[in-house]
Amino acid sequence: MKLKTLSLALALLTLMFAVSGCSRDPNVRKQKYLESGKRYMEKDKYREATIQFSNALRVDRSFAEAHFQLANAYAKMGSYQSAYAELMQTVQLQPNNVKARIELGNLLLAFGHAPDKAQEQANAAELVDPNNADVHALKSGIAGYKHDRVTALAEIQKAINLDPNKPNFYIAQSMMRVPDPSNAAASEADLKKAEALDPKSMAAHLLLARRYEEAKRWPDAETELKAAVATDPKSLPARAALANLYLRQGDNAKAEEVLRKASSDLSDSPQGAALLANYYFGIGQVQKAVDELASQAAKYPKNLALQAAYVQALIQTNQNSKAEDLISRLLKDHPKDPQIQVLNGVVLVRAGKPDEAIDSLQKAVKDTPDNYFAHYWLARAAEAKGDMDLAQTNMEDASRLAPTFLPAQEGVAQIAMSKNDVFMLSDVADKTINSVPKSPAGYLWRSEVEMRHDQVAKAEADINTAMNLRPNIPIPYIALGRVRVQQKRSAEAEKLFNKALELDPTSVEALKDLATLDMIAKQPAKAISMVKAQIAKQPKTGGFYVLLASLQANTRDLPGAQASLEKAMEINPEDATAINLYTNVATSDGKPEKAMQVMERWVQAHPKDAAAYATMGTLSEQMKDKDKAQAFYQKALQLQPDQPVAANNLAFLMMETGQSTDQALVLAQTARRAMPNSPNSADTLAWAYFHKGEYSSARDLLEDAAKKTPNDPMIQYHLGMVYGKLLDKDKASAHLKRALTLSPAPNTADDIKKALSSIG
């Protein structure tokens, strides 16, 4: 008995070691993770699948099958950048993996818009398996992308010959036949063949319905779309297409009925629940749309995406307080949800709280780095704060992640123009033309580049392309008008600007260009009269009052300019352009205290606006309150350590009041880095160098500044003082005398006279 017991114990011990050995075997572990991930894929649990496939790769980074399966999971989740990276890993580890190369080629073609790279994958796959039908289908798609219909049809026919039972091949062939009207019957036959092979083919039903719609075969189209809805009751495109069919026939009641039912049946999807609301938005019944979303949001309070859609509708209709209330409630329940963080950021940007917006949006970007919308709004928040480096980085990320998202491309273009970066503008123009060829924007940006290179004929061609694409928007007419101004063809320019204003009676740019023509002709009264006439037609356009104020200031009607700007600020209290111009006008009119009142109201609403505190510091100096000025500059730098105006002015103030020269030098250097072309920053840094005894450095900066602004008495005074220290009495005397003739401030004039008398 003892012997048997010992044998049993040894057997159990051996089994334990065997099991333990298996659990430690990396090949067994990685395979278990792989199989677990595949089971999750079968259940459409893609996020869980990615975790298991990633676990397999932690065991073995060169496990090609795990990379391939992880790519499939990412693709199902819509994370195409990640899918691309995993497919690239797969083909590097397994160069003969034909399926991976085909999927990589299709991904490059569909989402990377890279036909040449897709062709490389197709060629490599064909070398391994020349009779693979999917390889020829990929080659057909590449040829179609390049508008080579002959090759595209030949390749898809090869695919069909190799595998005649794939419905998608017939669908692809049908789409390639479409441009030739003589192939209409064959195209229809292809789609019917696809339906016969797969009666549940949603694509076949929808495309066949579109063919029937184009031929105005309404009953046939309706039959196909109803079949599509029956095939997949959760299909948004099918419901939307059926509603659009009724709209095309003028049957709005039936369309609304379809959309109402869809919004009810698909309430678990935010897009589905919002179908009816989007319809109302589309026909201009905005409040009805918002009410519909409010109703759906109340009915399904746990549907987070639907709540988010309601927030977006409130933002879109400028119901900011309601949006803030709703988003604050959502944040309590979902503090880490990236979608809610993004919407919170949008609300905060619109509320003039860029710092808080940046915090919220940076969390969203960290959690979802491929979220182009989060990057876009983070850029907008950074712009509002004045952090242009952060703005540019995120706007470029948004444009890269979503090449067809025009607001991001427009943001990059605006940054390029503000920096006068022609290469950057040319790049975004070309990318936009390639990704959204039906948008006028890319052609207009490219025309701007061409005009700067004096390529007038090319610029006109691009502007005309934009005009042909969208003949009812004002921007191309404005662009062409500006070309005519440069060509000194003012009469034609005037007609084009008037056309733009006719298309959009609220276009500030068109009215400004018309006013500019009058100013060039030295007819300011005519310009002012014209702007006032347009204001009478469009009294709620705040930008018109800002334009009027700039014209009034130009003619020294400072009280009139202030009144116009007060009206602009009444219409839009968030108009920073109006605020800044009012500050300048009131100061020029000898009323800095009025400007200070406006700025105080502004910082109450925007307590983290560093530039506003810098302006208040400047106003305090003009009001002879240096202590208050210094406090405002320090507040600005506390909020934004590189705020250039605050750094520049505080540096000068510290030198003027005998404070630390070392600190002043650091501040002056900060200002100069931010404003490298500013004569003012050059003067301040030069004066700091003067106080540090670095006279040659000071001289070089001041000579450059004097070339740009030869009539600035302070620069001439400082240059005279520097030359005095360099023992060049003639130049010192010349610059000091020049400074006196330029009417410096009384205190400065006294200092100049003392310096002159000391030279002798």
PDB file of C-alpha atoms in Angstrom, residues 1 144 507:
ATOM      1  CA  MET A   1       0.000   0.000   0.000  1.00  0.00           C
ATOM      2  CA  GLY A 144      -9.792  52.826 -60.937  1.00  0.00           C
ATOM      3  CA  SER A 507     -19.243  89.644 -45.918  1.00  0.00           C
TER       4      SER A 507
END
